[in-house]
């Protein structure tokens, strides 16, 4: 069976490759594309499974990922010094002056469907093999990824993300805090950081081009303390399309390599657009990427009637997302005036009854602390070290740190025992 090949080249390179492919019974050029837009459209239409393009066109990680999503592997003709960058994007990089036909043959034979080791046999000199499924191949670093999401509205996701990252840093870890809330990122404002550009956007652009190395990421991270650095978020929600999920994975991989903890505020899940012919990422692509990558998932809600209703709905929505890690439910702003005379029991009972939550983490309401920290651009640990709210976040950080050193099975059993004890204690109190 003949393999369809899509060409987006020009000049002698295209005519030479075209003539030699036409002489092959197992390869067929099904479309000579005028530009990359036509190339992607042809791949989406299923016309070909190997795409050959030139680095003189704006080839980036997102384009390669779109081709992969459409079932097409990419061969990129580039300068010899650019091969590693395009290979990191997930393409088969071919140095100019090197015959690209062996790369086309290798992809047509199914080489791209298997994990590619550092040295691939039978791949001619001058070729850089693509990464498996378009995902960068470097090994992950030691960092554990903690993702904070939650209900719509303003239950305090950013405040808790900042406080938790600071507590993990105070416990001795090197921490990177990433503001990936596409709809309302405010980590920079919370900490009083002034940046010339949105760090996340710049990191994504570098990842798109395959030039995000340790030095480039380090320049984008804003230091808050010796152990805490921040990658600031988008300036406007209208720029959400700039953050592609495949490039975000590359940013996470790079950030993990230089930290012990990676704390990320994720965007809340929002309604998707109506299905249509859209070649870009969907609205929830970044959120789903973060949820799938998380080692620890923290779901934040507010201890208020409307806040709890929204939290329960969010937890039920997350139940429909496959492959999530065990989650921790954090209820913020716990107070008598909003949840009754026994707010801890009322909130815990409601979450257990309607969402099956065993033992939520309860954060007492301390408006004075929150206001003081915001006005002074400081963390809860600095603004009110003895506040019950701060101590609750500190205990959560200690729990995460303790469990990070345990085997996953032991940590899961300990968490289950703790939730069972908490449930029995609340029932005895209620009786």
CSV table of C-alpha atoms in Angstrom, one decimal:
chain,number,residue,atom,x,y,z
A,1,UNK,CA,0.0,0.0,0.0
A,2,UNK,CA,1.3,3.4,-1.0
A,3,UNK,CA,2.0,6.0,1.7
A,4,UNK,CA,0.7,9.5,1.0
A,5,UNK,CA,3.3,12.3,1.1
A,6,UNK,CA,2.6,16.0,1.5
A,7,UNK,CA,5.2,18.5,0.2
A,8,UNK,CA,5.5,22.1,1.3
A,9,UNK,CA,8.8,22.9,-0.3
A,10,UNK,CA,10.0,25.1,-3.2
A,11,UNK,CA,12.6,25.3,-5.9
A,12,UNK,CA,15.0,22.5,-6.7
A,13,UNK,CA,14.5,20.7,-3.4
A,14,UNK,CA,10.8,20.1,-4.2
A,15,UNK,CA,11.3,19.1,-7.8
A,16,UNK,CA,14.1,16.7,-7.0
A,17,UNK,CA,12.3,15.0,-4.2
A,18,UNK,CA,9.1,14.9,-6.2
A,19,UNK,CA,10.7,13.1,-9.1
A,20,UNK,CA,12.3,10.5,-6.9
A,21,UNK,CA,9.2,9.8,-4.9
A,22,UNK,CA,7.2,9.3,-8.1
A,23,UNK,CA,9.6,6.6,-9.1
A,24,UNK,CA,8.7,4.7,-6.0
A,25,UNK,CA,5.7,2.3,-5.9
A,26,UNK,CA,5.3,2.6,-2.1
A,27,UNK,CA,5.3,6.4,-1.9
A,28,UNK,CA,2.9,8.9,-3.5
A,29,UNK,CA,2.9,12.7,-3.5
A,30,UNK,CA,-0.7,13.5,-2.9
A,31,UNK,CA,-0.5,17.3,-2.5
A,32,UNK,CA,2.1,20.0,-3.3
A,33,UNK,CA,1.1,22.7,-0.8
A,34,UNK,CA,1.5,26.4,-1.4
A,35,UNK,CA,1.9,27.1,2.4
A,36,UNK,CA,1.7,25.6,5.8
A,37,UNK,CA,-2.0,26.4,6.2
A,38,UNK,CA,-2.7,24.2,3.1
A,39,UNK,CA,-0.3,21.6,4.5
A,40,UNK,CA,-2.2,21.3,7.8
A,41,UNK,CA,-5.5,21.3,6.1
A,42,UNK,CA,-4.4,18.4,3.8
A,43,UNK,CA,-3.2,16.5,6.9
A,44,UNK,CA,-6.4,17.1,8.7
A,45,UNK,CA,-8.3,15.8,5.7
A,46,UNK,CA,-6.3,12.6,5.9
A,47,UNK,CA,-4.6,13.0,2.5
A,48,UNK,CA,-1.1,12.1,3.7
A,49,UNK,CA,0.8,10.6,6.6
A,50,UNK,CA,4.2,12.1,5.9
A,51,UNK,CA,4.7,15.9,5.5
A,52,UNK,CA,7.9,17.4,4.2
A,53,UNK,CA,8.5,21.1,4.9
A,54,UNK,CA,11.2,23.7,5.0
A,55,UNK,CA,12.4,25.5,8.1
A,56,UNK,CA,12.4,28.8,6.1
A,57,UNK,CA,8.6,28.7,6.8
A,58,UNK,CA,7.4,29.4,10.4
A,59,UNK,CA,7.7,25.8,11.6
A,60,UNK,CA,7.2,25.5,15.4
A,61,UNK,CA,6.1,22.9,18.0
A,62,UNK,CA,2.5,23.7,17.7
A,63,UNK,CA,2.5,23.1,13.9
A,64,UNK,CA,4.3,19.8,14.4
A,65,UNK,CA,1.8,18.8,17.1
A,66,UNK,CA,-1.2,19.6,14.8
A,67,UNK,CA,0.3,17.4,12.1
A,68,UNK,CA,0.8,14.6,14.7
A,69,UNK,CA,-2.8,15.0,15.9
A,70,UNK,CA,-3.9,14.6,12.3
A,71,UNK,CA,-1.9,11.4,11.9
A,72,UNK,CA,1.0,12.9,9.9
A,73,UNK,CA,4.7,12.9,10.8
A,74,UNK,CA,6.9,15.8,9.9
A,75,UNK,CA,10.2,16.0,8.0
A,76,UNK,CA,11.9,19.4,8.3
A,77,UNK,CA,14.7,20.6,6.1
A,78,UNK,CA,16.9,22.9,8.2
A,79,UNK,CA,20.4,24.1,8.9
A,80,UNK,CA,22.7,21.5,10.7
A,81,UNK,CA,22.8,23.6,13.9
A,82,UNK,CA,19.0,23.6,14.1
A,83,UNK,CA,18.5,19.9,14.0
A,84,UNK,CA,18.2,19.4,17.8
A,85,UNK,CA,15.6,22.1,18.1
A,86,UNK,CA,13.3,20.6,15.5
A,87,UNK,CA,13.9,17.1,16.8
A,88,UNK,CA,12.8,18.4,20.2
A,89,UNK,CA,9.6,19.6,18.6
A,90,UNK,CA,8.8,16.1,17.5
A,91,UNK,CA,10.0,16.3,13.8
A,92,UNK,CA,12.5,14.3,11.8
A,93,UNK,CA,15.1,17.0,11.2
A,94,UNK,CA,17.2,16.7,8.0
A,95,UNK,CA,20.2,18.9,7.5
A,96,UNK,CA,20.2,20.8,4.2
A,97,UNK,CA,22.5,19.1,1.7
A,98,UNK,CA,21.4,15.7,3.1
A,99,UNK,CA,19.0,13.5,1.1
A,100,UNK,CA,15.5,13.7,2.8
A,101,UNK,CA,14.2,10.6,1.1
A,102,UNK,CA,15.6,8.2,3.7
A,103,UNK,CA,13.7,10.2,6.4
A,104,UNK,CA,10.5,9.9,4.4
A,105,UNK,CA,11.0,6.2,3.9
A,106,UNK,CA,11.7,5.7,7.6
A,107,UNK,CA,8.5,7.5,8.7
A,108,UNK,CA,6.5,5.7,6.0
A,109,UNK,CA,7.8,2.4,7.4
A,110,UNK,CA,6.5,3.3,10.9
A,111,UNK,CA,9.6,4.5,12.6
A,112,UNK,CA,7.7,7.4,14.2
A,113,UNK,CA,5.2,5.1,15.8
A,114,UNK,CA,7.8,3.6,18.1
A,115,UNK,CA,9.8,5.2,21.0
A,116,UNK,CA,13.1,6.5,19.5
A,117,UNK,CA,16.3,5.9,21.5
A,118,UNK,CA,19.2,8.3,21.5
A,119,UNK,CA,20.8,6.5,18.6
A,120,UNK,CA,18.5,5.1,16.0
A,121,UNK,CA,19.8,2.3,13.7
A,122,UNK,CA,19.4,2.6,10.0
A,123,UNK,CA,18.9,6.4,10.1
A,124,UNK,CA,21.4,8.0,7.8
A,125,UNK,CA,23.9,10.7,9.0
A,126,UNK,CA,22.4,14.1,8.8
A,127,UNK,CA,19.0,13.2,10.2
A,128,UNK,CA,17.8,13.9,13.7
A,129,UNK,CA,15.0,11.5,14.8
A,130,UNK,CA,11.7,12.9,16.0
A,131,UNK,CA,10.6,12.6,19.6
A,132,UNK,CA,7.9,10.1,20.4
A,133,UNK,CA,4.4,11.4,19.8
A,134,UNK,CA,5.8,15.0,19.6
A,135,UNK,CA,6.7,15.0,23.3
A,136,UNK,CA,10.3,16.2,24.2
A,137,UNK,CA,12.5,13.3,25.1
A,138,UNK,CA,14.6,14.6,28.0
A,139,UNK,CA,14.0,12.7,31.3
A,140,UNK,CA,11.9,14.4,33.9
A,141,UNK,CA,13.6,16.1,36.8
A,142,UNK,CA,12.9,15.4,40.5
A,143,UNK,CA,10.1,18.0,40.8
A,144,UNK,CA,6.7,17.0,41.9
A,145,UNK,CA,3.9,18.8,40.1
A,146,UNK,CA,1.2,20.2,42.3
A,147,UNK,CA,-1.8,21.6,40.3
A,148,UNK,CA,-4.4,23.9,41.9
A,149,UNK,CA,-7.7,24.2,40.2
A,150,UNK,CA,-11.2,24.7,41.6
A,151,UNK,CA,-14.6,26.2,41.3
A,152,UNK,CA,-15.5,29.2,39.2
A,153,UNK,CA,-15.6,32.6,40.9
A,154,UNK,CA,-12.9,33.7,43.3
A,155,UNK,CA,-12.5,31.0,46.0
A,156,UNK,CA,-8.9,32.0,46.6
A,157,UNK,CA,-7.0,29.7,44.1
A,158,UNK,CA,-4.2,32.2,43.5
A,159,UNK,CA,-3.9,33.1,47.2
A,160,UNK,CA,-3.5,29.5,48.2
A,161,UNK,CA,-1.2,28.7,45.3
A,162,UNK,CA,1.2,31.5,46.4
A,163,UNK,CA,0.9,30.5,50.1
A,164,UNK,CA,1.4,26.8,49.4
A,165,UNK,CA,4.4,27.4,47.1
A,166,UNK,CA,6.0,29.7,49.8
A,167,UNK,CA,5.5,27.0,52.5
A,168,UNK,CA,7.1,24.3,50.3
A,169,UNK,CA,10.0,26.6,49.8
A,170,UNK,CA,10.3,27.3,53.5
A,171,UNK,CA,10.4,23.6,54.1
A,172,UNK,CA,13.6,23.5,52.2
A,173,UNK,CA,12.5,22.7,48.6
A,174,UNK,CA,13.4,24.6,45.4
A,175,UNK,CA,10.0,25.7,44.1
A,176,UNK,CA,8.8,27.1,40.8
A,177,UNK,CA,5.3,28.7,40.8
A,178,UNK,CA,3.7,29.0,37.4
A,179,UNK,CA,0.6,31.1,36.8
A,180,UNK,CA,-1.2,29.1,34.1
A,181,UNK,CA,-4.7,30.5,34.8
A,182,UNK,CA,-5.6,31.6,31.3
A,183,UNK,CA,-8.8,33.4,32.4
A,184,UNK,CA,-7.6,35.5,35.3
A,185,UNK,CA,-4.0,35.0,36.2
A,186,UNK,CA,-3.0,37.3,39.1
A,187,UNK,CA,0.1,35.7,40.8
A,188,UNK,CA,2.3,38.6,39.7
A,189,UNK,CA,-0.1,41.2,41.2
A,190,UNK,CA,-0.5,39.2,44.4
A,191,UNK,CA,3.3,39.2,44.9
A,192,UNK,CA,3.8,42.7,43.6
A,193,UNK,CA,6.0,41.5,40.7
A,194,UNK,CA,6.8,43.8,37.8
A,195,UNK,CA,7.8,42.0,34.7
A,196,UNK,CA,8.6,43.4,31.2
A,197,UNK,CA,6.6,40.6,29.6
A,198,UNK,CA,4.3,37.7,30.6
A,199,UNK,CA,6.8,35.0,31.5
A,200,UNK,CA,4.4,32.2,30.5
A,201,UNK,CA,4.0,33.7,27.0
A,202,UNK,CA,7.7,34.1,26.5
A,203,UNK,CA,8.4,30.6,27.7
A,204,UNK,CA,5.7,29.2,25.4
A,205,UNK,CA,7.2,31.1,22.4
A,206,UNK,CA,10.6,29.7,23.2
A,207,UNK,CA,9.2,26.2,23.5
A,208,UNK,CA,7.3,26.6,20.2
A,209,UNK,CA,10.7,27.4,18.5
A,210,UNK,CA,12.5,24.6,20.3
A,211,UNK,CA,14.9,27.0,22.0
A,212,UNK,CA,13.7,26.8,25.6
A,213,UNK,CA,16.8,25.6,27.5
A,214,UNK,CA,17.6,25.9,31.2
A,215,UNK,CA,19.3,29.3,30.8
A,216,UNK,CA,16.3,30.7,28.8
A,217,UNK,CA,13.8,29.5,31.4
A,218,UNK,CA,15.9,30.9,34.3
A,219,UNK,CA,15.9,34.3,32.7
A,220,UNK,CA,12.1,34.3,32.7
A,221,UNK,CA,11.7,33.2,36.3
A,222,UNK,CA,11.2,36.0,38.7
A,223,UNK,CA,12.9,35.3,42.1
A,224,UNK,CA,10.7,35.9,45.2
A,225,UNK,CA,13.1,34.3,47.7
A,226,UNK,CA,16.2,32.1,47.6
A,227,UNK,CA,14.0,29.0,47.0
A,228,UNK,CA,10.9,30.4,45.3
A,229,UNK,CA,10.8,31.6,41.6
A,230,UNK,CA,7.7,32.6,39.6
A,231,UNK,CA,6.7,32.3,36.0
A,232,UNK,CA,4.1,35.1,35.6
A,233,UNK,CA,0.9,34.6,33.7
A,234,UNK,CA,-0.9,36.1,30.7
A,235,UNK,CA,-1.7,39.8,30.8
A,236,UNK,CA,-5.1,39.3,29.2
A,237,UNK,CA,-7.4,36.4,28.9
A,238,UNK,CA,-7.9,37.1,25.2
A,239,UNK,CA,-4.4,35.8,24.6
A,240,UNK,CA,-5.3,32.3,25.8
A,241,UNK,CA,-4.7,30.8,22.3
A,242,UNK,CA,-1.0,31.6,22.6
A,243,UNK,CA,-0.6,28.8,25.1
A,244,UNK,CA,-0.6,25.5,23.3
A,245,UNK,CA,-0.8,22.3,25.4
A,246,UNK,CA,2.1,20.7,23.6
A,247,UNK,CA,4.4,23.7,24.3
A,248,UNK,CA,3.2,23.8,27.9
A,249,UNK,CA,4.3,20.2,28.3
A,250,UNK,CA,7.8,21.3,27.2
A,251,UNK,CA,7.8,24.2,29.7
A,252,UNK,CA,6.8,21.8,32.5
A,253,UNK,CA,9.5,19.3,31.5
A,254,UNK,CA,12.1,22.0,31.6
A,255,UNK,CA,10.9,23.5,34.9
A,256,UNK,CA,10.8,20.1,36.6
A,257,UNK,CA,14.5,19.6,35.9
A,258,UNK,CA,15.6,22.4,38.1
A,259,UNK,CA,13.2,22.2,41.1
A,260,UNK,CA,11.9,20.0,43.8
A,261,UNK,CA,8.4,21.3,43.6
A,262,UNK,CA,6.4,22.7,40.7
A,263,UNK,CA,3.2,24.5,41.8
A,264,UNK,CA,0.9,25.5,39.0
A,265,UNK,CA,-2.4,27.4,39.1
A,266,UNK,CA,-4.5,25.8,36.4
A,267,UNK,CA,-7.4,27.5,34.5
A,268,UNK,CA,-10.8,26.4,35.6
A,269,UNK,CA,-12.8,24.2,33.2
A,270,UNK,CA,-15.1,26.3,30.9
A,271,UNK,CA,-17.7,25.5,28.3
A,272,UNK,CA,-16.2,24.5,25.0
A,273,UNK,CA,-16.9,26.1,21.7
A,274,UNK,CA,-19.4,24.4,19.4
A,275,UNK,CA,-17.7,21.7,17.3
A,276,UNK,CA,-16.4,23.0,14.1
A,277,UNK,CA,-13.4,23.1,11.8
A,278,UNK,CA,-10.9,24.6,14.3
A,279,UNK,CA,-7.3,23.7,13.9
A,280,UNK,CA,-6.3,25.3,17.2
A,281,UNK,CA,-6.4,24.0,20.7
A,282,UNK,CA,-9.7,23.9,22.5
A,283,UNK,CA,-10.5,26.1,25.5
A,284,UNK,CA,-9.8,23.4,28.1
A,285,UNK,CA,-6.7,21.9,26.4
A,286,UNK,CA,-4.3,23.5,28.8
A,287,UNK,CA,-6.4,22.6,31.9
A,288,UNK,CA,-6.6,18.9,30.7
A,289,UNK,CA,-2.8,18.9,30.1
A,290,UNK,CA,-2.1,20.1,33.6
A,291,UNK,CA,-4.6,17.7,35.2
A,292,UNK,CA,-3.1,14.8,33.3
A,293,UNK,CA,0.5,15.7,34.3
A,294,UNK,CA,-0.2,16.4,38.0
A,295,UNK,CA,1.3,14.4,40.7
A,296,UNK,CA,-0.9,16.2,43.3
A,297,UNK,CA,-4.3,17.8,42.4
A,298,UNK,CA,-5.6,20.4,44.8
A,299,UNK,CA,-9.2,21.5,44.2
A,300,UNK,CA,-10.1,24.8,45.9
A,301,UNK,CA,-13.6,26.1,46.9
A,302,UNK,CA,-15.1,28.6,49.3
A,303,UNK,CA,-17.0,27.8,52.5
A,304,UNK,CA,-20.1,29.7,51.5
A,305,UNK,CA,-23.4,28.3,50.2
A,306,UNK,CA,-22.8,29.3,46.6
A,307,UNK,CA,-19.1,28.5,46.8
A,308,UNK,CA,-19.8,25.0,48.1
A,309,UNK,CA,-22.4,24.4,45.4
A,310,UNK,CA,-19.9,25.4,42.8
A,311,UNK,CA,-17.2,23.3,44.4
A,312,UNK,CA,-19.4,20.2,44.4
A,313,UNK,CA,-20.2,20.7,40.7
A,314,UNK,CA,-16.5,21.1,40.0
A,315,UNK,CA,-15.7,17.9,41.8
A,316,UNK,CA,-18.4,16.0,39.9
A,317,UNK,CA,-17.1,17.4,36.6
A,318,UNK,CA,-13.6,16.2,37.5
A,319,UNK,CA,-15.0,12.8,38.1
A,320,UNK,CA,-15.6,12.6,34.4
A,321,UNK,CA,-12.0,13.4,33.5
A,322,UNK,CA,-10.0,10.1,33.1
A,323,UNK,CA,-6.6,9.5,34.5
A,324,UNK,CA,-6.5,12.1,37.3
A,325,UNK,CA,-4.4,11.6,40.4
A,326,UNK,CA,-5.9,11.4,43.9
A,327,UNK,CA,-7.2,14.9,44.7
A,328,UNK,CA,-7.2,17.0,47.8
A,329,UNK,CA,-10.2,19.2,48.4
A,330,UNK,CA,-9.4,22.5,50.1
A,331,UNK,CA,-12.2,24.7,51.5
A,332,UNK,CA,-11.1,28.3,52.0
A,333,UNK,CA,-12.6,31.1,54.1
A,334,UNK,CA,-14.3,28.8,56.7
A,335,UNK,CA,-16.3,31.0,59.1
A,336,UNK,CA,-19.3,30.9,61.4
A,337,UNK,CA,-21.3,33.7,59.6
A,338,UNK,CA,-21.4,31.7,56.3
A,339,UNK,CA,-21.5,28.1,57.4
A,340,UNK,CA,-23.3,28.0,60.7
A,341,UNK,CA,-22.3,27.4,64.3
A,342,UNK,CA,-20.2,24.3,63.4
A,343,UNK,CA,-18.8,25.3,60.1
A,344,UNK,CA,-16.1,22.5,59.9
A,345,UNK,CA,-18.8,19.8,60.5
A,346,UNK,CA,-21.3,21.4,58.1
A,347,UNK,CA,-18.8,21.8,55.3
A,348,UNK,CA,-17.3,18.3,55.7
A,349,UNK,CA,-20.8,16.7,55.9
A,350,UNK,CA,-22.0,18.5,52.8
A,351,UNK,CA,-18.9,17.5,50.7
A,352,UNK,CA,-19.1,13.9,51.9
A,353,UNK,CA,-22.8,13.7,51.1
A,354,UNK,CA,-22.8,15.3,47.7
A,355,UNK,CA,-19.3,14.7,46.4
A,356,UNK,CA,-17.9,11.8,48.3
A,357,UNK,CA,-15.1,13.8,49.8
A,358,UNK,CA,-13.6,12.1,52.9
A,359,UNK,CA,-11.6,14.7,54.7
A,360,UNK,CA,-11.3,18.2,53.2
A,361,UNK,CA,-8.5,20.6,54.2
A,362,UNK,CA,-10.3,23.5,55.9
A,363,UNK,CA,-8.7,27.0,55.8
A,364,UNK,CA,-10.1,29.4,58.5
A,365,UNK,CA,-11.2,32.8,57.2
A,366,UNK,CA,-8.7,35.5,58.1
A,367,UNK,CA,-9.6,38.5,56.0
A,368,UNK,CA,-7.1,40.7,57.9
A,369,UNK,CA,-4.2,38.4,57.0
A,370,UNK,CA,-5.3,38.2,53.4
A,371,UNK,CA,-5.6,42.0,53.1
A,372,UNK,CA,-2.3,42.6,54.8
A,373,UNK,CA,-0.5,40.2,52.6
A,374,UNK,CA,-2.0,41.7,49.5
A,375,UNK,CA,-1.3,45.3,50.5
A,376,UNK,CA,2.3,44.5,51.4
A,377,UNK,CA,2.9,42.1,48.4
A,378,UNK,CA,4.0,39.4,50.9
A,379,UNK,CA,3.0,35.8,51.6
A,380,UNK,CA,0.9,34.6,54.5
A,381,UNK,CA,3.9,33.1,56.2
A,382,UNK,CA,5.5,36.6,56.3
A,383,UNK,CA,2.3,38.6,57.0
A,384,UNK,CA,0.9,36.5,59.7
A,385,UNK,CA,3.0,33.5,60.8
A,386,UNK,CA,0.7,32.5,63.7
A,387,UNK,CA,-2.6,33.0,61.8
A,388,UNK,CA,-4.7,29.8,61.8
A,389,UNK,CA,-5.2,30.2,58.0
A,390,UNK,CA,-1.4,30.3,57.5
A,391,UNK,CA,-0.9,27.3,59.8
A,392,UNK,CA,-3.5,25.3,57.9
A,393,UNK,CA,-1.6,25.8,54.6
A,394,UNK,CA,1.7,25.0,56.4
A,395,UNK,CA,0.2,21.7,57.6
A,396,UNK,CA,-0.9,21.0,54.0
A,397,UNK,CA,2.6,21.6,52.7
A,398,UNK,CA,4.1,19.4,55.4
A,399,UNK,CA,1.7,16.6,54.5
A,400,UNK,CA,2.7,16.9,50.8
A,401,UNK,CA,6.4,16.9,51.8
A,402,UNK,CA,6.0,13.8,54.0
A,403,UNK,CA,4.1,11.9,51.4
A,404,UNK,CA,6.5,12.8,48.7
A,405,UNK,CA,9.1,10.7,50.4
A,406,UNK,CA,6.9,7.7,50.7
A,407,UNK,CA,6.1,5.0,48.1
A,408,UNK,CA,2.8,5.9,46.4
A,409,UNK,CA,1.0,2.9,47.8
A,410,UNK,CA,2.0,3.8,51.4
A,411,UNK,CA,1.1,7.4,50.9
A,412,UNK,CA,-2.3,6.4,49.6
A,413,UNK,CA,-3.0,4.0,52.5
A,414,UNK,CA,-2.0,6.7,55.0
A,415,UNK,CA,-4.3,9.2,53.3
A,416,UNK,CA,-7.2,6.7,53.3
A,417,UNK,CA,-6.7,6.0,57.0
A,418,UNK,CA,-6.6,9.7,57.8
A,419,UNK,CA,-9.8,10.3,55.9
A,420,UNK,CA,-11.5,7.4,57.6
A,421,UNK,CA,-10.5,8.7,61.1
A,422,UNK,CA,-11.8,12.2,60.2
A,423,UNK,CA,-15.1,10.8,59.0
A,424,UNK,CA,-15.6,8.8,62.2
A,425,UNK,CA,-14.7,11.8,64.4
A,426,UNK,CA,-17.2,14.0,62.6
A,427,UNK,CA,-20.0,11.4,62.9
A,428,UNK,CA,-19.3,11.0,66.6
A,429,UNK,CA,-19.4,14.8,67.1
A,430,UNK,CA,-22.6,15.1,65.1
A,431,UNK,CA,-24.3,12.4,67.1
